[in-house]
PDB file of C-alpha atoms in Angstrom:
ATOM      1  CA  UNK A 135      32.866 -26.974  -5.060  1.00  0.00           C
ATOM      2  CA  UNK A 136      31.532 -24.514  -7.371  1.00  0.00           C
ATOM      3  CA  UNK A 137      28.441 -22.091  -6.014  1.00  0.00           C
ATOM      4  CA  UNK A 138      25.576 -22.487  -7.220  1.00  0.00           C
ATOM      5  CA  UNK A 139      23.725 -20.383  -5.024  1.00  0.00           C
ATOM      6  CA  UNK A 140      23.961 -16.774  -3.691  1.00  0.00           C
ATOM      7  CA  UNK A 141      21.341 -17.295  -0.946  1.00  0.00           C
ATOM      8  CA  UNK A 142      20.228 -20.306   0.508  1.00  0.00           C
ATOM      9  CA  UNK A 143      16.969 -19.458   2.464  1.00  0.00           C
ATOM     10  CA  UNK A 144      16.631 -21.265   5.884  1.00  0.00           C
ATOM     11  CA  UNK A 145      12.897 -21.561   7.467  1.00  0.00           C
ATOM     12  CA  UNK A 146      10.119 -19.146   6.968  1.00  0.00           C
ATOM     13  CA  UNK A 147       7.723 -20.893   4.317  1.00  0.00           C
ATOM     14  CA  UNK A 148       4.097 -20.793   4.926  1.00  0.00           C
ATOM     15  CA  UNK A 149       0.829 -19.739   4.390  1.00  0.00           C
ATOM     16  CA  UNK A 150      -1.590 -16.477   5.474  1.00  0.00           C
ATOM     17  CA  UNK A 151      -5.085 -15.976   5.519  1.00  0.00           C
ATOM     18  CA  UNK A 152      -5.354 -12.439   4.608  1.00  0.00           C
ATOM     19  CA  UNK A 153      -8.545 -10.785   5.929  1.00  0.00           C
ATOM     20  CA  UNK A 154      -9.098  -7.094   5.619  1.00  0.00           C
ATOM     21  CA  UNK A 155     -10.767  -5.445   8.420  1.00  0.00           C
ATOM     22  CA  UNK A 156     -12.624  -1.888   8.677  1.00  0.00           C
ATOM     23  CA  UNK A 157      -9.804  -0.598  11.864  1.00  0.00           C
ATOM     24  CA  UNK A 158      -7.069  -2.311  13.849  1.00  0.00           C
ATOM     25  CA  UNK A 159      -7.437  -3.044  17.289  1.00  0.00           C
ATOM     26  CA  UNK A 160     -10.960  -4.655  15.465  1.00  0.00           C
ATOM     27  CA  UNK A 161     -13.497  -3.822  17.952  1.00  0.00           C
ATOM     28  CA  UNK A 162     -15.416  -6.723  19.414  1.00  0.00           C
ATOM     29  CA  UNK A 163     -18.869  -7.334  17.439  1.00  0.00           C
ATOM     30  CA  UNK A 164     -20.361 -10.769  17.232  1.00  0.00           C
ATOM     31  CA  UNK A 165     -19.593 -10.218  13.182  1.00  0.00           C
ATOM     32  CA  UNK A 166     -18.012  -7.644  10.678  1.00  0.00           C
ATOM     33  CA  UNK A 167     -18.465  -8.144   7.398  1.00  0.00           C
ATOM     34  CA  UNK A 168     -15.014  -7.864   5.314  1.00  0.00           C
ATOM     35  CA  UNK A 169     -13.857  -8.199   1.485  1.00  0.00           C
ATOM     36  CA  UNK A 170     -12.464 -11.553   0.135  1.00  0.00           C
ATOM     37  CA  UNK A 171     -10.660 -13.500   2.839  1.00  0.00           C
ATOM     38  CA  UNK A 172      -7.702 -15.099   0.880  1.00  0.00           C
ATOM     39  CA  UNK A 173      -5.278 -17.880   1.941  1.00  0.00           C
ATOM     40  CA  UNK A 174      -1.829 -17.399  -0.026  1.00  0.00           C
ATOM     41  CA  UNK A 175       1.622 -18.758   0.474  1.00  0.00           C
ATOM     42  CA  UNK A 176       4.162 -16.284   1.498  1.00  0.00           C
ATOM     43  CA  UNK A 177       5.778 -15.588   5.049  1.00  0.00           C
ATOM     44  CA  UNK A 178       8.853 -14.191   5.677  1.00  0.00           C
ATOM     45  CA  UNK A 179      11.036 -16.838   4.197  1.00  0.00           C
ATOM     46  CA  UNK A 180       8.742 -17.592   1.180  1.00  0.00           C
ATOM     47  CA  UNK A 181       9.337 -13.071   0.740  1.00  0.00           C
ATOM     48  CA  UNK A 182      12.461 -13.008   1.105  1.00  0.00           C
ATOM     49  CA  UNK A 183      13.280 -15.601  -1.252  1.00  0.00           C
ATOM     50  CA  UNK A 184      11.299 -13.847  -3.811  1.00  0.00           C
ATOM     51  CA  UNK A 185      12.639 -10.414  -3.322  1.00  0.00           C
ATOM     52  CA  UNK A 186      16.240 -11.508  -3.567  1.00  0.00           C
ATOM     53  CA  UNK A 187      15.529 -13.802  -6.765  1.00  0.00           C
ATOM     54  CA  UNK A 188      13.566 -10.725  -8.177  1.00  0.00           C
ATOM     55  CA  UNK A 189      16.859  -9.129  -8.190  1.00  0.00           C
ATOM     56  CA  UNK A 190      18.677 -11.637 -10.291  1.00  0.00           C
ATOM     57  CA  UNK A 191      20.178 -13.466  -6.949  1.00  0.00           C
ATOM     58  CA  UNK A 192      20.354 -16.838  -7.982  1.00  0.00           C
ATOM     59  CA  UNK A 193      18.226 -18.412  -4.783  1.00  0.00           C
ATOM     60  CA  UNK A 194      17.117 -21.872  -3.110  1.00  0.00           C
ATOM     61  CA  UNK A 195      14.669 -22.197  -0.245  1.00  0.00           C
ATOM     62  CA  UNK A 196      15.215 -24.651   2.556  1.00  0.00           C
ATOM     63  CA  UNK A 197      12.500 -25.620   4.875  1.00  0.00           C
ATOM     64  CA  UNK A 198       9.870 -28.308   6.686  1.00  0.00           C
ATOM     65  CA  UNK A 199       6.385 -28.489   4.862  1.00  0.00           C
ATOM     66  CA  UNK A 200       3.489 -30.925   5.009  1.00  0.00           C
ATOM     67  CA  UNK A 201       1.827 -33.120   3.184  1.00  0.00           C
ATOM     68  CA  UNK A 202      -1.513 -30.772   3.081  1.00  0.00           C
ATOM     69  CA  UNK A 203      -3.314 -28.024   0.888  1.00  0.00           C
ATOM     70  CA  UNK A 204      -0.864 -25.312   2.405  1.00  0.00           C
ATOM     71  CA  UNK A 205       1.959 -26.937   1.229  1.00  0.00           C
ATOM     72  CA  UNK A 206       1.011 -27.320  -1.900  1.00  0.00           C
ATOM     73  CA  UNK A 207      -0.261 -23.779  -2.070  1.00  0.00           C
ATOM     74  CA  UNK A 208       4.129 -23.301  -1.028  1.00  0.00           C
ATOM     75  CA  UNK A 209       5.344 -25.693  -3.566  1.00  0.00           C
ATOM     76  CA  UNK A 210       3.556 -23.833  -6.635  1.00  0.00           C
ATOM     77  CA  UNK A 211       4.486 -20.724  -5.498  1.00  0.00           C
ATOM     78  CA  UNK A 212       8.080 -21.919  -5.743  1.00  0.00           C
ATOM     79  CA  UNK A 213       7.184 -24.018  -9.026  1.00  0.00           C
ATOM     80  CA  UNK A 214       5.715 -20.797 -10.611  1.00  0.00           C
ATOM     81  CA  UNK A 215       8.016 -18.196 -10.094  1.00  0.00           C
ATOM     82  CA  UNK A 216      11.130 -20.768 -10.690  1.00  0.00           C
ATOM     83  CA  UNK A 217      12.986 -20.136  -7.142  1.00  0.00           C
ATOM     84  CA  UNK A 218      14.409 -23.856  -6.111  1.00  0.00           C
ATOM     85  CA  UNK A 219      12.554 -25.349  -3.046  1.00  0.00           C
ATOM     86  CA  UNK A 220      14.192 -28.124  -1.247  1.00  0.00           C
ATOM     87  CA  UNK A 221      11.546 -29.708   1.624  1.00  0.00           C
ATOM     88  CA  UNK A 222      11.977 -31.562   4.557  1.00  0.00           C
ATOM     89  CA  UNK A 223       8.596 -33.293   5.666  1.00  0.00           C
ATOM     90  CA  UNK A 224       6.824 -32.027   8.505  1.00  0.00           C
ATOM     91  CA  UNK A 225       4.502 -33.857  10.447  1.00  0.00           C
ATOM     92  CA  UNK A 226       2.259 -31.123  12.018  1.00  0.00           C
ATOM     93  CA  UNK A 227       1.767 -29.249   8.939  1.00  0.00           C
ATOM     94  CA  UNK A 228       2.507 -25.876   7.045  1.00  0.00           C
ATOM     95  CA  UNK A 229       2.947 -23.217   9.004  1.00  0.00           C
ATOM     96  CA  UNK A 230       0.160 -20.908   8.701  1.00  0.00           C
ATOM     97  CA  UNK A 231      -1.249 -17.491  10.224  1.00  0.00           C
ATOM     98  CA  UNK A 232      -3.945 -15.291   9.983  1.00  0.00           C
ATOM     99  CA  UNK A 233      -3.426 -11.637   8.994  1.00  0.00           C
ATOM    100  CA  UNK A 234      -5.395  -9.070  10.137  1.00  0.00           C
ATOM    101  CA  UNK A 235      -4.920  -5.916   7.580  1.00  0.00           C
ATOM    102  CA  UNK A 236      -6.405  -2.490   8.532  1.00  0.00           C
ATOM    103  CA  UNK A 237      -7.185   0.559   6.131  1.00  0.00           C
ATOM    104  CA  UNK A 238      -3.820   2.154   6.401  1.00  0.00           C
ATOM    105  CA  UNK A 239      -2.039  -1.032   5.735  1.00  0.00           C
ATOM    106  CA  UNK A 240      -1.080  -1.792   9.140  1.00  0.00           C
ATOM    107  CA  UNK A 241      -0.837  -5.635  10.113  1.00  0.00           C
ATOM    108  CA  UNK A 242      -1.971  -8.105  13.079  1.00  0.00           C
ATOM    109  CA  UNK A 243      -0.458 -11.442  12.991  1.00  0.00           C
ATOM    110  CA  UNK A 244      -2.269 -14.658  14.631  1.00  0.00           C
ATOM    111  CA  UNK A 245       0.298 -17.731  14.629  1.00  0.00           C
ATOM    112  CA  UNK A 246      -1.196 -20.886  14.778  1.00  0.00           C
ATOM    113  CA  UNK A 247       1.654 -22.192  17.170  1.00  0.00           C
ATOM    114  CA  UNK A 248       0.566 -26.632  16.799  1.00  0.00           C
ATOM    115  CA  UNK A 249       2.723 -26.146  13.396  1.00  0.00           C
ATOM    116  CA  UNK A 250       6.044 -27.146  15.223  1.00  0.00           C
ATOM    117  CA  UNK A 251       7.562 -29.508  17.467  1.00  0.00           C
ATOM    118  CA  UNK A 252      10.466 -29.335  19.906  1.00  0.00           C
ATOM    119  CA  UNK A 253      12.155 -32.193  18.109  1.00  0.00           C
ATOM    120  CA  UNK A 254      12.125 -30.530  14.241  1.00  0.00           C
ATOM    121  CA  UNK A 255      15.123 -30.342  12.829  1.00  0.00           C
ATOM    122  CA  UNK A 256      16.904 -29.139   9.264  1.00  0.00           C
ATOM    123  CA  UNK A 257      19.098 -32.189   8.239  1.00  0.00           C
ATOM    124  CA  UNK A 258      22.446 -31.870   9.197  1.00  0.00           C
ATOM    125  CA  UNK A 259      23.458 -33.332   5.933  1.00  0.00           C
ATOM    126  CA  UNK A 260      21.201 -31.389   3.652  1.00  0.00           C
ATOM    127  CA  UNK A 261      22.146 -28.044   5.381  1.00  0.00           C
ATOM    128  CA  UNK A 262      25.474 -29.021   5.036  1.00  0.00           C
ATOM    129  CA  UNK A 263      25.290 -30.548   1.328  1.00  0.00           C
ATOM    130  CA  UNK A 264      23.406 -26.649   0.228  1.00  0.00           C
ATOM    131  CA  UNK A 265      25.426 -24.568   2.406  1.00  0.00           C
ATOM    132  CA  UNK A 266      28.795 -25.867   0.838  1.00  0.00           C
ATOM    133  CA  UNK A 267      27.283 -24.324  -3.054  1.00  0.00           C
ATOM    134  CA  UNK A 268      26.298 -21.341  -1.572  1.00  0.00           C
ATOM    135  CA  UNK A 269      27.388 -17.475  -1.118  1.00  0.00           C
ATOM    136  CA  UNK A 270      25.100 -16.591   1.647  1.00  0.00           C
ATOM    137  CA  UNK A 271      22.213 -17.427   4.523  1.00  0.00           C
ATOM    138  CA  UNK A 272      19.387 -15.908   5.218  1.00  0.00           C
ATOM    139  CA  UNK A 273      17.840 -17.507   8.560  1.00  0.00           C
ATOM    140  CA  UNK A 274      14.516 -17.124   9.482  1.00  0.00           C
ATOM    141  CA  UNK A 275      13.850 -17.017  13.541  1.00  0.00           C
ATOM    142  CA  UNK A 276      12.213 -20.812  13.800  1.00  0.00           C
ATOM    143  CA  UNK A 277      12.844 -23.133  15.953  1.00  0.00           C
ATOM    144  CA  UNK A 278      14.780 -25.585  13.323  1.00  0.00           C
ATOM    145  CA  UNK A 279      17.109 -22.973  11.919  1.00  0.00           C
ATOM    146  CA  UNK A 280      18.571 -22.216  15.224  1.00  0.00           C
ATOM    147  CA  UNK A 281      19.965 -25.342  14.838  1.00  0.00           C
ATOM    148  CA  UNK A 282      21.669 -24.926  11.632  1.00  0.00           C
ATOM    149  CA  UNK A 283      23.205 -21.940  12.590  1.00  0.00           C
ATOM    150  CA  UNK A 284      26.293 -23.659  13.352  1.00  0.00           C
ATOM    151  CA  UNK A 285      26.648 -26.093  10.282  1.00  0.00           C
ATOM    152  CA  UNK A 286      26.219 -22.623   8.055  1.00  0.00           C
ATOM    153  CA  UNK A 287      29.286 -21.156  10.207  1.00  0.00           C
ATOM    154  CA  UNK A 288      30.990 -24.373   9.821  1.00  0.00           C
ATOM    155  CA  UNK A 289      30.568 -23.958   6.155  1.00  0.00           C
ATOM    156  CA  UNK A 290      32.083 -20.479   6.200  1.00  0.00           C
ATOM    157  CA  UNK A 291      28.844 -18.821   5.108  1.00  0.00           C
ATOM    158  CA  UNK A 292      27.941 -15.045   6.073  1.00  0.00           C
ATOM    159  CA  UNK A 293      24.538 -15.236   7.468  1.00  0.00           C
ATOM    160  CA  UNK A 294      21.662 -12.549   7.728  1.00  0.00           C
ATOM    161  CA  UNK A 295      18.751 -12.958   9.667  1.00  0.00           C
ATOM    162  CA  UNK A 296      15.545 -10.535  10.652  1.00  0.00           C
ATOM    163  CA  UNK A 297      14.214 -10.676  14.176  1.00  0.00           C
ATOM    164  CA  UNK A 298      11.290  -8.410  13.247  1.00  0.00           C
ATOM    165  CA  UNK A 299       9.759  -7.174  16.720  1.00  0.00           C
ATOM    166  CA  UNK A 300      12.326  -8.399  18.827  1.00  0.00           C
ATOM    167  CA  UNK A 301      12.057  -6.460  22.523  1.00  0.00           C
ATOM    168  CA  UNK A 302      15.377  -7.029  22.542  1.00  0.00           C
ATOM    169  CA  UNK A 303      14.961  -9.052  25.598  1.00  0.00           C
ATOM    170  CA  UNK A 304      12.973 -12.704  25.052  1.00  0.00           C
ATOM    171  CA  UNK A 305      15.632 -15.100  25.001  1.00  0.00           C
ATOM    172  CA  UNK A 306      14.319 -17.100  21.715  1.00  0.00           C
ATOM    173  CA  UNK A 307      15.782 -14.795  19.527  1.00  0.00           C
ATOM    174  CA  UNK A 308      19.178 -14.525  21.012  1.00  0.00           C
ATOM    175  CA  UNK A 309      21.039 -17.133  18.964  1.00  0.00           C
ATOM    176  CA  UNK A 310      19.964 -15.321  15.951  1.00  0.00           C
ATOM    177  CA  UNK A 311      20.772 -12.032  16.731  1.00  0.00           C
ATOM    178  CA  UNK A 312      24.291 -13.118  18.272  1.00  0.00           C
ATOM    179  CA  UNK A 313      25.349 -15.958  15.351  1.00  0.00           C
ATOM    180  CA  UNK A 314      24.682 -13.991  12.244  1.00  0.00           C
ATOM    181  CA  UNK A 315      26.906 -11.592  10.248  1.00  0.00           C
ATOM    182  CA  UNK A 316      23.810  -9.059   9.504  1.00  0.00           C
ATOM    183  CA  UNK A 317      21.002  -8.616  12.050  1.00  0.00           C
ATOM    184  CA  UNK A 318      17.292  -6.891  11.183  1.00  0.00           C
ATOM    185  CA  UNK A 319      15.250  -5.870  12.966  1.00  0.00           C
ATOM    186  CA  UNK A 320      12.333  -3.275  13.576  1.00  0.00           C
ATOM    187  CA  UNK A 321      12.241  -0.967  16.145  1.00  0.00           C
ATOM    188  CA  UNK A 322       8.355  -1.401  17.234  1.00  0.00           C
ATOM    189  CA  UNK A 323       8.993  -2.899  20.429  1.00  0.00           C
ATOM    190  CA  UNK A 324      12.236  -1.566  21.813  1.00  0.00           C
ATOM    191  CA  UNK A 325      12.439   0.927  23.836  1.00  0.00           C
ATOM    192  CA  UNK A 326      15.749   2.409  23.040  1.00  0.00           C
ATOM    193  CA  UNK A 327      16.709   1.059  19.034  1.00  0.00           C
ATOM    194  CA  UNK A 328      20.435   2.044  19.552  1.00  0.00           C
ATOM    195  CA  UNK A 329      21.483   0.538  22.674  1.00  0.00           C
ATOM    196  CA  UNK A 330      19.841  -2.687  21.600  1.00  0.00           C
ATOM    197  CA  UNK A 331      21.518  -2.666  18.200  1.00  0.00           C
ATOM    198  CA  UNK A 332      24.812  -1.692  20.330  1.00  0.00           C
ATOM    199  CA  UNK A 333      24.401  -4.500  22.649  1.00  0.00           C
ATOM    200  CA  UNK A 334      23.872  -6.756  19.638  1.00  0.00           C
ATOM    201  CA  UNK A 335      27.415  -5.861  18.239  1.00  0.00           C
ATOM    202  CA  UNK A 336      29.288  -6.209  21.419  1.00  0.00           C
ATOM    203  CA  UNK A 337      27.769  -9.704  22.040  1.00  0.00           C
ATOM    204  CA  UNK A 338      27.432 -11.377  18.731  1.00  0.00           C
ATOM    205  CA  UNK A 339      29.273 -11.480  15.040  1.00  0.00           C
ATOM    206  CA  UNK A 340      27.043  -9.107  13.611  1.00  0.00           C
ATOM    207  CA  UNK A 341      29.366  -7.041  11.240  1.00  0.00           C
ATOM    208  CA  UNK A 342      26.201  -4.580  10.543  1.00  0.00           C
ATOM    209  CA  UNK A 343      22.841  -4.321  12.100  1.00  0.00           C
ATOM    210  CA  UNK A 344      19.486  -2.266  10.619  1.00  0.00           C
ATOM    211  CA  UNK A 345      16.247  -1.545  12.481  1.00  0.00           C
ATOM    212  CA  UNK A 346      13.555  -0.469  10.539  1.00  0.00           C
ATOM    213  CA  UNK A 347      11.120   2.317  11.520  1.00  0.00           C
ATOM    214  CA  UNK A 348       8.494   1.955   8.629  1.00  0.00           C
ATOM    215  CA  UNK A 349       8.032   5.320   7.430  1.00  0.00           C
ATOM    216  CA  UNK A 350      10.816   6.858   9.466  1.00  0.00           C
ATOM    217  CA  UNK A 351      13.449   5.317   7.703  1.00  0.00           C
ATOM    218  CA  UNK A 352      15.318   2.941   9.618  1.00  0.00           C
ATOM    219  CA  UNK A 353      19.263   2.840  11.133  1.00  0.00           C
ATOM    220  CA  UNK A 354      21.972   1.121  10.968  1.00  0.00           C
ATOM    221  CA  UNK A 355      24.756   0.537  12.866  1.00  0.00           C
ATOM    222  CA  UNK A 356      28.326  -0.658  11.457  1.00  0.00           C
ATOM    223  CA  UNK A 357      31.574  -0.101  12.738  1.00  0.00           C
ATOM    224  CA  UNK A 358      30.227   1.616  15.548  1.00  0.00           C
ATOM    225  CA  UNK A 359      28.703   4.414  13.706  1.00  0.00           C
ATOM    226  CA  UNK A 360      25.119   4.380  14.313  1.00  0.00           C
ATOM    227  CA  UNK A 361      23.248   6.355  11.031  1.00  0.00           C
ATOM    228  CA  UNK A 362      19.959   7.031  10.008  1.00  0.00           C
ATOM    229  CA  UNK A 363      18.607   5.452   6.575  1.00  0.00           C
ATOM    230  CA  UNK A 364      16.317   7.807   5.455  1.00  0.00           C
ATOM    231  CA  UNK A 365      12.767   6.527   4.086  1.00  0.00           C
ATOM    232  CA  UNK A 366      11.846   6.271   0.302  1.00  0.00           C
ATOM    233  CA  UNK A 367       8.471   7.835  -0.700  1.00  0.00           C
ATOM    234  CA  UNK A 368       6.281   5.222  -1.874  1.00  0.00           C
ATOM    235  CA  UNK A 369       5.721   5.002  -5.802  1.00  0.00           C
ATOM    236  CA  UNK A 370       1.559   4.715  -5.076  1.00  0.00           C
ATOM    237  CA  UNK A 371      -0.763   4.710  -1.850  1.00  0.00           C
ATOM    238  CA  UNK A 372       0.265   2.539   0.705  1.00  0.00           C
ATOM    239  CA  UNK A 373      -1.904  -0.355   0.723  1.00  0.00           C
ATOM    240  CA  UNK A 374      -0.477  -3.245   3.049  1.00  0.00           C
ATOM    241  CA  UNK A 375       2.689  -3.408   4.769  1.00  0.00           C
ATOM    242  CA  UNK A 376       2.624  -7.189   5.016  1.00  0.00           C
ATOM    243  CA  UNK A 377       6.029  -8.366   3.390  1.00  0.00           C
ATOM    244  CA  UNK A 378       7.655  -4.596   3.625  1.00  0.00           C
ATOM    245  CA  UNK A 379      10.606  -5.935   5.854  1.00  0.00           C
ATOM    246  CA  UNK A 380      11.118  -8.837   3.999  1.00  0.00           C
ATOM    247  CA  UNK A 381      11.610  -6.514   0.928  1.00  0.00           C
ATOM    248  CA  UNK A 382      13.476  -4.425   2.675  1.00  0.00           C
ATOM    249  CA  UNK A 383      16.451  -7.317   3.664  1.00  0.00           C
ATOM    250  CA  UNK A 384      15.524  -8.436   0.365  1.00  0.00           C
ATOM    251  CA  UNK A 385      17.334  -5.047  -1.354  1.00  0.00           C
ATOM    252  CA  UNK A 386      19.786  -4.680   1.390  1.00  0.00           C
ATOM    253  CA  UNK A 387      21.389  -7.821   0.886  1.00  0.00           C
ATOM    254  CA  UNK A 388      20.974  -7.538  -2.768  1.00  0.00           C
ATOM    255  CA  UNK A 389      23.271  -4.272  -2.529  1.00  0.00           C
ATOM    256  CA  UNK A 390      25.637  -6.335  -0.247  1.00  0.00           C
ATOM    257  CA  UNK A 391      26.218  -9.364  -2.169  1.00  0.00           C
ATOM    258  CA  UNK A 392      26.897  -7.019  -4.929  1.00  0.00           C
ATOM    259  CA  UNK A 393      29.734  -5.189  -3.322  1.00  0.00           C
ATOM    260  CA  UNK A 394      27.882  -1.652  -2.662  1.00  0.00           C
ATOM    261  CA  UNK A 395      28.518   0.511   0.231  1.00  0.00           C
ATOM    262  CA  UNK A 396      26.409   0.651   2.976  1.00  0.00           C
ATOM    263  CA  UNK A 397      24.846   3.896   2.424  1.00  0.00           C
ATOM    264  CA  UNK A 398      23.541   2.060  -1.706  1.00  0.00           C
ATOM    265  CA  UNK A 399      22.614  -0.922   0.342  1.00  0.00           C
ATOM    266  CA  UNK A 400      20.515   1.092   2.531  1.00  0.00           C
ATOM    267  CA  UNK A 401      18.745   3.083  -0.073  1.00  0.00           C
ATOM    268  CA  UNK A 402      17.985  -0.338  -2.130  1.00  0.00           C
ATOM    269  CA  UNK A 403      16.696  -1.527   1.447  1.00  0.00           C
ATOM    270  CA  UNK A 404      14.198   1.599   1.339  1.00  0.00           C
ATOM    271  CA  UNK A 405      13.077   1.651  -2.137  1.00  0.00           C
ATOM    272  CA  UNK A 406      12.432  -2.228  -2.239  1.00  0.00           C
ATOM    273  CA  UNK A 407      10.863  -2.106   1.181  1.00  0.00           C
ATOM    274  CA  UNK A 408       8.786   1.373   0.391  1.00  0.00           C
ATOM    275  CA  UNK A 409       7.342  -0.854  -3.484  1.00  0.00           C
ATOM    276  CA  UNK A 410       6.383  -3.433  -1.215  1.00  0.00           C
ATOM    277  CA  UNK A 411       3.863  -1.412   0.984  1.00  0.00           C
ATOM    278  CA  UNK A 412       2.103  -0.504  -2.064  1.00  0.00           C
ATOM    279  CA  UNK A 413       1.343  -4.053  -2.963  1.00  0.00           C
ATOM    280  CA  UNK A 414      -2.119  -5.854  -1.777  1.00  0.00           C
ATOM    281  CA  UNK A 415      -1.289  -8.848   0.993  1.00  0.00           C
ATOM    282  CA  UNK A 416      -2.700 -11.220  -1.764  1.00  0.00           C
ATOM    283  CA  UNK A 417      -0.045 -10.176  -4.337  1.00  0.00           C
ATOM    284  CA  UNK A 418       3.606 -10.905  -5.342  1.00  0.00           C
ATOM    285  CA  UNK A 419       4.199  -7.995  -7.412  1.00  0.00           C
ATOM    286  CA  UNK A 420       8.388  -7.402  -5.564  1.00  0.00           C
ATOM    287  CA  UNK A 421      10.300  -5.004  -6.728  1.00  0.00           C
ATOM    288  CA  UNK A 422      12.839  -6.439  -9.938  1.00  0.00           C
ATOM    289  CA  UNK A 423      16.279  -5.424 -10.482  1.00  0.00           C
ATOM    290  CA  UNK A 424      15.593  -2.959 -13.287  1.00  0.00           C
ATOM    291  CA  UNK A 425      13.565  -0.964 -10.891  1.00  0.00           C
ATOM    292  CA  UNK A 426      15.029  -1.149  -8.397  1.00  0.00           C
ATOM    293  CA  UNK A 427      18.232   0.457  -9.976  1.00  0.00           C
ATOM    294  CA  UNK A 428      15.965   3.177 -11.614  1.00  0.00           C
ATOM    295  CA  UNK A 429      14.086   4.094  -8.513  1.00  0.00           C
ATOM    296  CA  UNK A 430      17.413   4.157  -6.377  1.00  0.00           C
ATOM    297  CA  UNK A 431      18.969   6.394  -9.338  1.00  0.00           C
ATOM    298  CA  UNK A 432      16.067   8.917  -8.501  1.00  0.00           C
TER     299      UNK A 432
END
């Protein structure tokens, strides 16, 4: 069959309540008073998507909504910006968070966790049906995609996926980090990045791994040389770094899928992920092709 898709999406759609906050950890008060609380589509799947059709990826987006205002709030944000959305119905509702953003841009996540049941599931036909048109996976760490994981193999697909604050011991995020072809992470909760990312390797499939540092740069490891990415100087103040990672796969792949080396894929990785932190947690403004090439020329 012909492809019609460079990369299906799995997982990840949902929606945040963004509420800025005077300092992170928010000290206890019976009140604060904040700006505009805003609830906006957009986790990590809903990002990623965007980023990598942004870049002229041609891109569909797989995942379980509900039939409820935060799915709709998904739906048109697919609608609008013209990134195919295929839905599965779920029962318990569009996922949904609250973000806590502080001054510098830093980020608190609260989960509400009653979005999700042991028995959800991606259709094995559906997967299968999107994965045979397509180039590439992207897999977000929920529940349901774990599950796919082996129809995308099946299919012959390489896969990506982004653990984000993976310890690098909980044993949730092992079948990710072990059954995809290009593993992200960030380094905020492991104690030693390289031996985790080494570990990784010898396990898994991964046939390169990055771990993001925010504004250290990040590393990557690949063919067992272990190499610093260095960061990319923001093109304004940094505002929010909700959505930085996501950008930051977002380039990298978009360097990969178009046959760069690993040192260009980095550097897109940098400069999309380094556009991204000066963008407002209520906004979509990701990084386009255009200038993405131009920044990563500079």
């Amino acid at each position: 069959m012909s492809i019609e898709t460079d990369v299906l999406v799995l997982g990840g759609a949902g929606v945040d309540t963004i509420v800025h906050v005077p300092e992170l950890p928010l000290p206890f008060a019976d009140s604060h008073m904040v700006p505009a609380i805003t609830a906006r589509a957009g986790q990590t799947g809903d990002f990623v998507a965007l980023g990598v059709h942004a870049l002229g990826l041609r891109t569909h987006h797989l995942d379980m909504i509900g039939a409820d205002h935060e799915g709709d709030l998904v739906r048109a944000l697919h609608r609008d910006r013209g990134i195919a959305l295929t839905e599965v119905p779920q029962p318990a509702g569009t996922k949904r968070a609250v973000n806590l953003v502080g001054p510098d841009g830093r980020r608190l996540s609260l989960y509400d966790n009653t979005r999700a049941r042991e028995a959800d599931r991606l259709p094995e036909e559906t997967v299968r049906a999107l994965a045979s048109v397509s180039r590439h996976a992207h897999v977000s760490i929920t529940h349901p995609c774990a599950h796919a994981l082996p129809l995308l193999r099946e299919a012959g697909l390489t896969i990506s996926t982004d653990l984000h604050n993976w310890d690098g011991e909980q044993a949730y995020h092992e079948p990710f980090a072990l059954g995809a072809d290009i593993v992200f992470l960030s380094t905020a909760e492991l104690a030693d990045p390289e031996a985790t990312m080494r570990e990784i390797a010898a396990r898994g499939r991964a046939q390169v791994i990055v771990a993001t540092s925010g504004a250290e740069g990040a590393h990557q490891l690949l063919d067992g040389e272990f190499t610093h990415i260095p960061p990319v100087r923001p093109p304004g103040p940094v505002v929010d770094s909700n959505g930085a990672g996501d950008a930051f796969a977002a380039g990298y792949l978009f360097g990969r899928l178009t046959g760069e080396p690993p040192e260009r894929c980095g550097l897109f990785g940098a400069v999309a992920g380094a556009h991204a932190c000066t963008v407002p947690a209520t906004g979509y403004d990701v990084i386009d092709r255009e200038s993405l090439l131009r920044a990563a020329s500079r």
